Short mmCIF file of C-alpha atoms and ligand atoms in Angstrom, two decimals:
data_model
loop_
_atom_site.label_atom_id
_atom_site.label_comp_id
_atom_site.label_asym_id
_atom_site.label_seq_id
_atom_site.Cartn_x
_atom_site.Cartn_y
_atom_site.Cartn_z
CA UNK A 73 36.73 -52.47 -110.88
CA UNK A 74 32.87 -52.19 -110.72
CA UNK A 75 32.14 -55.10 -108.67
CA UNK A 76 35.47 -53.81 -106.51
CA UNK A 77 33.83 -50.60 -105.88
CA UNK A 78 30.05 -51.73 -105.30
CA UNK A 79 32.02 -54.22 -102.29
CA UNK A 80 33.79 -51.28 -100.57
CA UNK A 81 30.86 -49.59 -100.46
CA UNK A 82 29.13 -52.54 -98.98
CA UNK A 83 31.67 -52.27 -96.18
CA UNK A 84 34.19 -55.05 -96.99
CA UNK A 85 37.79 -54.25 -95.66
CA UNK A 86 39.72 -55.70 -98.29
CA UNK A 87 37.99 -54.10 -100.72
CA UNK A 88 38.08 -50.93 -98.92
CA UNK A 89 42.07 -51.23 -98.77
CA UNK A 90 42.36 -51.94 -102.40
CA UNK A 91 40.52 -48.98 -103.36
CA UNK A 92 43.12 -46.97 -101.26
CA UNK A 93 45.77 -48.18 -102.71
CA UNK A 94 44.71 -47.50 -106.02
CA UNK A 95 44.25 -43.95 -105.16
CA UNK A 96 47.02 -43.85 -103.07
CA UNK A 97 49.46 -45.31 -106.35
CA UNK A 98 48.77 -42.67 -108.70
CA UNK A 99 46.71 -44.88 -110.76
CA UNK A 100 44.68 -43.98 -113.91
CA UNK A 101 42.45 -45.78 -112.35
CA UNK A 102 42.12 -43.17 -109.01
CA UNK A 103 39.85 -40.63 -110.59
CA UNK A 104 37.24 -43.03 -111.93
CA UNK A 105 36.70 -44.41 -108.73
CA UNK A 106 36.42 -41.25 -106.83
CA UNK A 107 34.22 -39.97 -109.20
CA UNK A 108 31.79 -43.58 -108.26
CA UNK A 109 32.82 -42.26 -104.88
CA UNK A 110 32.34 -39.14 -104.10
CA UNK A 111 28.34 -39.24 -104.46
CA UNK A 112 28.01 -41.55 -101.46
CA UNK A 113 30.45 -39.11 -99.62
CA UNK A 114 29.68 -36.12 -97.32
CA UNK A 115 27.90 -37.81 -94.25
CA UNK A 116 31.33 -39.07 -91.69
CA UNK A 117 32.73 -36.95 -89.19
CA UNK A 118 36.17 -36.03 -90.07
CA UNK A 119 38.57 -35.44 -87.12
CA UNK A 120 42.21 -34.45 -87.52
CA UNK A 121 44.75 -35.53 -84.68
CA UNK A 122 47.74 -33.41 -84.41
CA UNK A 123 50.48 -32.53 -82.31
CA UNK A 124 53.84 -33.60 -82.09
CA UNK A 125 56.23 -36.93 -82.46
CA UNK A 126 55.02 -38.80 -79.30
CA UNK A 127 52.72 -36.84 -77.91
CA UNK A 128 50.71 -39.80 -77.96
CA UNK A 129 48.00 -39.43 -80.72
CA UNK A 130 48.24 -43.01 -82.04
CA UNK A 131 47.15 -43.91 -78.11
CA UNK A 132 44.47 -41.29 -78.11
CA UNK A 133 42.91 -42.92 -81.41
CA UNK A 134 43.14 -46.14 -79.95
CA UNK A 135 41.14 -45.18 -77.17
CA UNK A 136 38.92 -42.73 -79.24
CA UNK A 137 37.73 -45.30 -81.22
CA UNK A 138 37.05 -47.29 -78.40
CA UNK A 139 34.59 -44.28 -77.35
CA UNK A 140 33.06 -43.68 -80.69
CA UNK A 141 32.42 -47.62 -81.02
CA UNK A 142 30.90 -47.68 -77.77
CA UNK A 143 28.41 -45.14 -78.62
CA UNK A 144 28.04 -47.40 -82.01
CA UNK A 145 29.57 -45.27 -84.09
CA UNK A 146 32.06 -47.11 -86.94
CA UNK A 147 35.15 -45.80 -87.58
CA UNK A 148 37.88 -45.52 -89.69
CA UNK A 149 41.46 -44.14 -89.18
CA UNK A 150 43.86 -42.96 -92.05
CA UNK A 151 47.06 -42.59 -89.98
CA UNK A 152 50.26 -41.03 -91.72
CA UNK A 153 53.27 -42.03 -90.59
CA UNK A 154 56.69 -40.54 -91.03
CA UNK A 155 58.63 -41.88 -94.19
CA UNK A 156 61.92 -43.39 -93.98
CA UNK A 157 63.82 -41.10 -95.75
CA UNK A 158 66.02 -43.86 -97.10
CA UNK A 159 63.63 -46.54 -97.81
CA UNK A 160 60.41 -44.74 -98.38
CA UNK A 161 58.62 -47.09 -95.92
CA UNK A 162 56.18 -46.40 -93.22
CA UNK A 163 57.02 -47.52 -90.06
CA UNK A 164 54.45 -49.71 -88.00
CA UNK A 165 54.26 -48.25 -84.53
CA UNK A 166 50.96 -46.71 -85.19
CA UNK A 167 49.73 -49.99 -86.59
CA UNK A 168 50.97 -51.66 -83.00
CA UNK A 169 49.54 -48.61 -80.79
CA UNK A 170 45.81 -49.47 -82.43
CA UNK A 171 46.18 -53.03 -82.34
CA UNK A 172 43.44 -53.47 -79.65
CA UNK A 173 41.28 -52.86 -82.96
CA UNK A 174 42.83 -55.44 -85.52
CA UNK A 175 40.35 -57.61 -85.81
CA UNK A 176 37.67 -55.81 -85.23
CA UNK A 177 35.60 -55.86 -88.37
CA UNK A 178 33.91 -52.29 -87.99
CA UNK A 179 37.25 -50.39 -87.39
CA UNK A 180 39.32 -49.88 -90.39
CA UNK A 181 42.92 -48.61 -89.88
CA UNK A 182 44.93 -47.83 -92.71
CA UNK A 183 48.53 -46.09 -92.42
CA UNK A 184 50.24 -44.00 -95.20
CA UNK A 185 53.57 -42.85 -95.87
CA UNK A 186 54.02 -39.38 -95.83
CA UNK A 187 56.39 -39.01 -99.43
CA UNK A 188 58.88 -37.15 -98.10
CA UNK A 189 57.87 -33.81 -98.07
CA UNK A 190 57.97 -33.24 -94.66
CA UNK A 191 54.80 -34.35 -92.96
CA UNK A 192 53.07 -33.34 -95.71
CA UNK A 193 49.10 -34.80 -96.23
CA UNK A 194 49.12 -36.22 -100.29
CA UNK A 195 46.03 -35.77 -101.36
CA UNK A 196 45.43 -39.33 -100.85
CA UNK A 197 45.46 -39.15 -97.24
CA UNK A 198 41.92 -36.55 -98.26
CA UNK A 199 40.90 -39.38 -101.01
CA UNK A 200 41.24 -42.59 -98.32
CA UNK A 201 39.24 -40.57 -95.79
CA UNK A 202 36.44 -40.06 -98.46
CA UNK A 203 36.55 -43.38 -99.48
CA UNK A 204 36.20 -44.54 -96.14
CA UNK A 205 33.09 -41.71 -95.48
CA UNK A 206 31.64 -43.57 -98.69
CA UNK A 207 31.98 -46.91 -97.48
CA UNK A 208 30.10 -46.07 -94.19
CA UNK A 209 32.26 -45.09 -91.54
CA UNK A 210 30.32 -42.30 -89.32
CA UNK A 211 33.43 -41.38 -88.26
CA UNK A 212 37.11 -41.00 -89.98
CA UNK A 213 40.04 -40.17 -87.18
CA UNK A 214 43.25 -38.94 -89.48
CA UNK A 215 46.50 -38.78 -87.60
CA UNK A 216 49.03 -36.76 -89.06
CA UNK A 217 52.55 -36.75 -88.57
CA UNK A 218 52.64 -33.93 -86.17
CA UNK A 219 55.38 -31.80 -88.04
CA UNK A 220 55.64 -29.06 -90.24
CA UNK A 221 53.06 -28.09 -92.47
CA UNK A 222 50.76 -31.40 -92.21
CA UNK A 223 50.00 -29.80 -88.36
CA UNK A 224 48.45 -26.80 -90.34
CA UNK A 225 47.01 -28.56 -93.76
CA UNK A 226 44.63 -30.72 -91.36
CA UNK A 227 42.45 -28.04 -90.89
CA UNK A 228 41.87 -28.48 -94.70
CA UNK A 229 40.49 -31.84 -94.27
CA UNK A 230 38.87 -32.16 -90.96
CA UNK A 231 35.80 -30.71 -90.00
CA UNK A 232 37.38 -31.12 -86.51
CA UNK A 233 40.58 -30.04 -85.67
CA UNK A 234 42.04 -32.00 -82.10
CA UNK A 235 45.49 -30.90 -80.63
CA UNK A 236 47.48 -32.81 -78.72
CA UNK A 237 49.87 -31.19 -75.98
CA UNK A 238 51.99 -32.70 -73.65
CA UNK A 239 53.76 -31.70 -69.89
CA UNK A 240 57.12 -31.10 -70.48
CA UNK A 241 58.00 -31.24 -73.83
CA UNK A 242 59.29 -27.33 -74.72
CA UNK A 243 55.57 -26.57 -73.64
CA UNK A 244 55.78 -22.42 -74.94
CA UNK A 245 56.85 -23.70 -77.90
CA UNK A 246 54.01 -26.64 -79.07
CA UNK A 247 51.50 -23.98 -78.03
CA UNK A 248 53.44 -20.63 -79.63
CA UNK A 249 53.91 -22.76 -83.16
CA UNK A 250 52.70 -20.36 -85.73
CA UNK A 251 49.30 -21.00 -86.65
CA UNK A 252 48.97 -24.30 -84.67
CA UNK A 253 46.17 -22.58 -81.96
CA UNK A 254 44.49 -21.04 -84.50
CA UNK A 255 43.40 -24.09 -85.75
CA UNK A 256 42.42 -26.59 -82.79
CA UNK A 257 39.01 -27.08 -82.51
CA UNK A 258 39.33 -28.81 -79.08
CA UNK A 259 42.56 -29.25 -77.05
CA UNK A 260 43.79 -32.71 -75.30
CA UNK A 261 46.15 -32.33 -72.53
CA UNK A 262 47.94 -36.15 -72.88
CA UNK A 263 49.81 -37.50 -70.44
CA UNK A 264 48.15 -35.79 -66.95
CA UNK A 265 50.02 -38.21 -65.01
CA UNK A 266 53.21 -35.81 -65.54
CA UNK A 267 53.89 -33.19 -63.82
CA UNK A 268 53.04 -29.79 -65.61
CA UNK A 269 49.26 -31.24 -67.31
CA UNK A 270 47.50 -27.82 -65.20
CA UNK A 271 50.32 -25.44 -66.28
CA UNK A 272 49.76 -26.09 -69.82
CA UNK A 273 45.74 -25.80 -69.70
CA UNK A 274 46.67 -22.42 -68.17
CA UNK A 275 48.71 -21.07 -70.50
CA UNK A 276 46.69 -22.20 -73.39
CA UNK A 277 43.46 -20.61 -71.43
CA UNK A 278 45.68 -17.48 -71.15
CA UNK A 279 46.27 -17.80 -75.47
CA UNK A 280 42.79 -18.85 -76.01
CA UNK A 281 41.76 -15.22 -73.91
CA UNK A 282 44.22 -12.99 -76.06
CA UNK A 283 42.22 -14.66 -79.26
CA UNK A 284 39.56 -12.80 -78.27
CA UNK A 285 35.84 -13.55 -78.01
CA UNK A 286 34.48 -16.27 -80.66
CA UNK A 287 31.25 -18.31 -81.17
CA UNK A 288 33.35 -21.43 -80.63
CA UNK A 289 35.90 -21.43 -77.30
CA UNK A 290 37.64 -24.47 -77.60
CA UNK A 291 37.59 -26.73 -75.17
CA UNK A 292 40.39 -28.37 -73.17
CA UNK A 293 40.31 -31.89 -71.82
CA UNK A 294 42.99 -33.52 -70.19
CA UNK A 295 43.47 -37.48 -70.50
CA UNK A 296 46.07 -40.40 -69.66
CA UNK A 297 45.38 -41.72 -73.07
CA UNK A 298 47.49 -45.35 -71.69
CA UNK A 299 45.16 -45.75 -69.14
CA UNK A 300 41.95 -44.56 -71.15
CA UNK A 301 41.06 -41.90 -68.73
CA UNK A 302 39.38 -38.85 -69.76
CA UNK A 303 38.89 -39.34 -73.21
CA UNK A 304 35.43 -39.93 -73.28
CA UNK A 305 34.77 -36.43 -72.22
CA UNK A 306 37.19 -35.81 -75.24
CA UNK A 307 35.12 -37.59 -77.74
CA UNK A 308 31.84 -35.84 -75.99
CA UNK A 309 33.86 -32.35 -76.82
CA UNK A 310 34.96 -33.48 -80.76
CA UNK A 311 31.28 -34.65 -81.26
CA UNK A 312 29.74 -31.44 -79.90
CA UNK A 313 32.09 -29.49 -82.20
CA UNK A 314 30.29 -31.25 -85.17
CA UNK A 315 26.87 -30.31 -83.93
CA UNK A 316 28.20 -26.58 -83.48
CA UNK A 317 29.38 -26.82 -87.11
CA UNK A 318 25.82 -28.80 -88.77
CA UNK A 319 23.36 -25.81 -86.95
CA UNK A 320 25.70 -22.62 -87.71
CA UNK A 321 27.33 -20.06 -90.24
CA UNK A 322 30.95 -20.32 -89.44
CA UNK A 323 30.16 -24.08 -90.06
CA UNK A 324 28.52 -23.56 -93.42
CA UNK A 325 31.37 -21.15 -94.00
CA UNK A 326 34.07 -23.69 -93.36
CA UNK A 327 32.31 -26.34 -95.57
CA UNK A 328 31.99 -24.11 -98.27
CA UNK A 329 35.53 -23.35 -98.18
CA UNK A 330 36.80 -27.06 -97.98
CA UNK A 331 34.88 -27.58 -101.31
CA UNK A 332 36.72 -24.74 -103.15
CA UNK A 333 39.99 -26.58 -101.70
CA UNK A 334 39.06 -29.67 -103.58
CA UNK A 335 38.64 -28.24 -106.56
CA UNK A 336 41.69 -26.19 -106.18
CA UNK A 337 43.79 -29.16 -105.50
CA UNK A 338 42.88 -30.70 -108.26
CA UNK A 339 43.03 -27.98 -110.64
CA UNK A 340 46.52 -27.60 -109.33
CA UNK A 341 47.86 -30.77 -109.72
CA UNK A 342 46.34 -30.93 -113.21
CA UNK A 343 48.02 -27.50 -114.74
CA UNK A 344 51.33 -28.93 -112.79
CA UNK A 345 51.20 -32.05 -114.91
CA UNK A 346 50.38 -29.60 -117.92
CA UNK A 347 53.21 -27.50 -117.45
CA UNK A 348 55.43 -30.61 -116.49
CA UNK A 349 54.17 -32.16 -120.11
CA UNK A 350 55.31 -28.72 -121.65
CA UNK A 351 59.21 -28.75 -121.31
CA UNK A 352 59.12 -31.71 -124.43
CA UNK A 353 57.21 -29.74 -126.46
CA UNK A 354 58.45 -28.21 -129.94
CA UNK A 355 56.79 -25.46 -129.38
CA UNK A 356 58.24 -24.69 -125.64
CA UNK A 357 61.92 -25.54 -126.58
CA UNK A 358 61.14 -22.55 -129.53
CA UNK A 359 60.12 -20.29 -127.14
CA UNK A 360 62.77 -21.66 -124.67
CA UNK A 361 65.39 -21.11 -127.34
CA UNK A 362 64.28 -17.45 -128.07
CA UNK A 363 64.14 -17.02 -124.46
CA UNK A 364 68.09 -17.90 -124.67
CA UNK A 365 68.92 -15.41 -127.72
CA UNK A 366 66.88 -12.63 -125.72
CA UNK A 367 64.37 -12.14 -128.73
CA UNK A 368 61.61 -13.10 -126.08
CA UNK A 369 61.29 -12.00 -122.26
CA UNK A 370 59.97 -15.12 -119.89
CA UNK A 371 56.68 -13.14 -119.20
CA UNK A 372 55.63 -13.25 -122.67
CA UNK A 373 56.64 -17.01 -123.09
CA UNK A 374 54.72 -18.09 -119.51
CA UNK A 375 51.89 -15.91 -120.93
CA UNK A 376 51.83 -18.15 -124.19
CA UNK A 377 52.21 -21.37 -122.61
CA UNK A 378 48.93 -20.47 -120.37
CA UNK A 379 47.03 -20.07 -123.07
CA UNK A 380 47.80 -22.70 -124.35
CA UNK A 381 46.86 -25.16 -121.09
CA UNK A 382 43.39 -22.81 -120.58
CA UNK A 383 42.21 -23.30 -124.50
CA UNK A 384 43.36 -27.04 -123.87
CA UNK A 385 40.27 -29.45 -125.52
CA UNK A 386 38.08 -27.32 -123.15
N1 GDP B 601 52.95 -41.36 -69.34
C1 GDP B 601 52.13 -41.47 -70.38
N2 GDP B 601 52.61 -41.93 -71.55
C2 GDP B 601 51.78 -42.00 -72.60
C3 GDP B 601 50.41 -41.59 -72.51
N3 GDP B 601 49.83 -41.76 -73.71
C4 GDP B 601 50.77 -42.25 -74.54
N4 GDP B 601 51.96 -42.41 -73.87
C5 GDP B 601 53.22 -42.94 -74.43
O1 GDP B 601 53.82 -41.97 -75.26
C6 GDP B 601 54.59 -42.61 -76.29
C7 GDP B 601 54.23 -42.05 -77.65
O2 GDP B 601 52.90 -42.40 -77.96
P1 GDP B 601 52.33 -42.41 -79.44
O3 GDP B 601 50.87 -42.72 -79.31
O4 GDP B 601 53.12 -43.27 -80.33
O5 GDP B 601 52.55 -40.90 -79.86
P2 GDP B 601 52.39 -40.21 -81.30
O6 GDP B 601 53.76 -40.13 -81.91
O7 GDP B 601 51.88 -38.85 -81.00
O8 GDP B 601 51.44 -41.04 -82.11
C8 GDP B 601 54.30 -44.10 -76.17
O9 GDP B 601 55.36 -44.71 -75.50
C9 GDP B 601 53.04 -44.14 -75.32
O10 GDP B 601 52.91 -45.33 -74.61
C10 GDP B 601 49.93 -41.12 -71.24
O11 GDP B 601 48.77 -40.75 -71.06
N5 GDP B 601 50.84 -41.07 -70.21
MG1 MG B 602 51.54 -41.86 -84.03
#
């Protein structure tokens, strides 16, 4: 595991995707290596890609890596793809749309299922962009699904937030999506070869003005992410974000509260587990049984179990 570890962070792919899938599995073996991790963290750029189904974000990050690479920046890309509900599996199209990059050995793509809840980031979608932050990559692009709440969880991971809109695809509604403006750090108009690309900036303009005044006014590019064009003013817009973030408050701010988040995460999965543990337990099917005879009340019997998972070992 060691020698596994000391490789990835030497930069070697397979390594690197091993490590991921560790973490990504559940194993017993995830925490120990994000604890070796997480020292060598804290220096890559983290950039969420949202927006919806086939608006074109697996394109973008084809050709935004292109940009970052040609400003010789590495990359990596932690792409989440929609589960098959039936078989669990993530489907490949993302994989295909990046392909210009396969062999490439500085760009490292990795795709993830989402687990069924519905477009939800795991927390190993957060744990394979660290590793890959660890392992060197200046910058880590993470396409999410582009439904539900992953749209809005991004903004927990990225220090960049990029959304994608599209002409013509029930425009009021992509930009009226509760809290979906809110978050977008910079705004990509795909697909300005269709009709409606200047209506949308418009509009969004028109939300970005009812916002009110901040420090930060997003910025709106359009691109024809096929054909390449305008993205590098994109990538100019996502990298100028960072710098906005590194010299000012709101960006100290937002770091600060991304490292509560991991720690809260954790926490929470660990007292889940705890309380999960608890239904076998002698003592909870007592309480559970006076709970059923009415001798107890559930407050009283939640309030015991607590204390019982806050004096745990400590
Ligand atoms: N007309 C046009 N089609 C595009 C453009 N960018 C991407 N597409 C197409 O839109 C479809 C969905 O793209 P994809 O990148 O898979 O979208 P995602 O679901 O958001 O990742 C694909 O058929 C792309 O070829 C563009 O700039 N113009
Ligand atoms: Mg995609």
């Amino acid at each position: 595991m060691e020698q596994l570890i000391r490789k990835a962070l030497d930069g070697d792919p397979r390594s690197i995707a091993r490590l991921i899938s560790i973490v990504e599995s559940d194993s017993p073996y995830a925490e120990n290596i994000m604890k070796t991790i997480y020292p060598r963290s804290g220096r890559a750029h983290f950039i969420g890609i949202t927006g919806s189904p086939g608006a074109g974000k697996s394109t973008l990050v084809d050709k935004i890596i292109r940009e970052f690479k040609e400003r010789g920046k590495s990359v990596g890309v932690v792409a989440v793809d929609p589960s098959s509900p039936f078989t669990g599996g993530a489907i490949l199209g993302d994989r295909l749309r990046m392909q210009s990059h396969a062999l490439d050995p500085d760009v490292f793509i990795r795709s993830m299922g989402s687990r069924g809840s519905l477009g939800g980031l795991s927390h190993a979608t957060y744990e394979a962009a660290l590793i890959l932050d660890a392992c060197g990559k200046d910058v880590v692009l993470i396409e999410t699904v582009g439904v539900g709440q992953s749209e809005v969880d991004i903004v927990k991971i990225a220090d960049t937030v990029c959304l994608v809109l599209v002409p013509g695809m029930g425009d009021d509604i992509q930009i009226m999506k509760a809290g979906i403006m809110e978050i977008a750090d910079v705004f990509v108009v795909n697909k300005a070869d269709r009709d409606g690309a200047d209506k949308i900036v418009r509009e969004v303009n028109v939300m970005l003005d009812l916002m009110g005044e901040r420090s930060w006014r997003p910025p709106i590019h359009k691109t024809m992410a096929e054909k390449g064009e305008g993205v590098g003013d994109a990538v100019i817009a996502l990298a100028e974000h960072r710098s906005y973030l590194q010299k000012t408050e709101e960006g100290r701010k937002r770091k600060w509260r991304r490292l509560e988040l991991e720690v809260e995460e954790i926490m929470r999965r660990e007292i889940s587990r705890v309380v999960e543990n608890s239904w076998n337990e002698r003592k909870t099917v007592e309480l559970l049984n006076g709970l059923a005879e009415r001798t107890l009340d559930p407050y009283s019997v939640a309030g015991e179990l607590l204390d019982r998972v806050f004096s745990r070992e400590a």
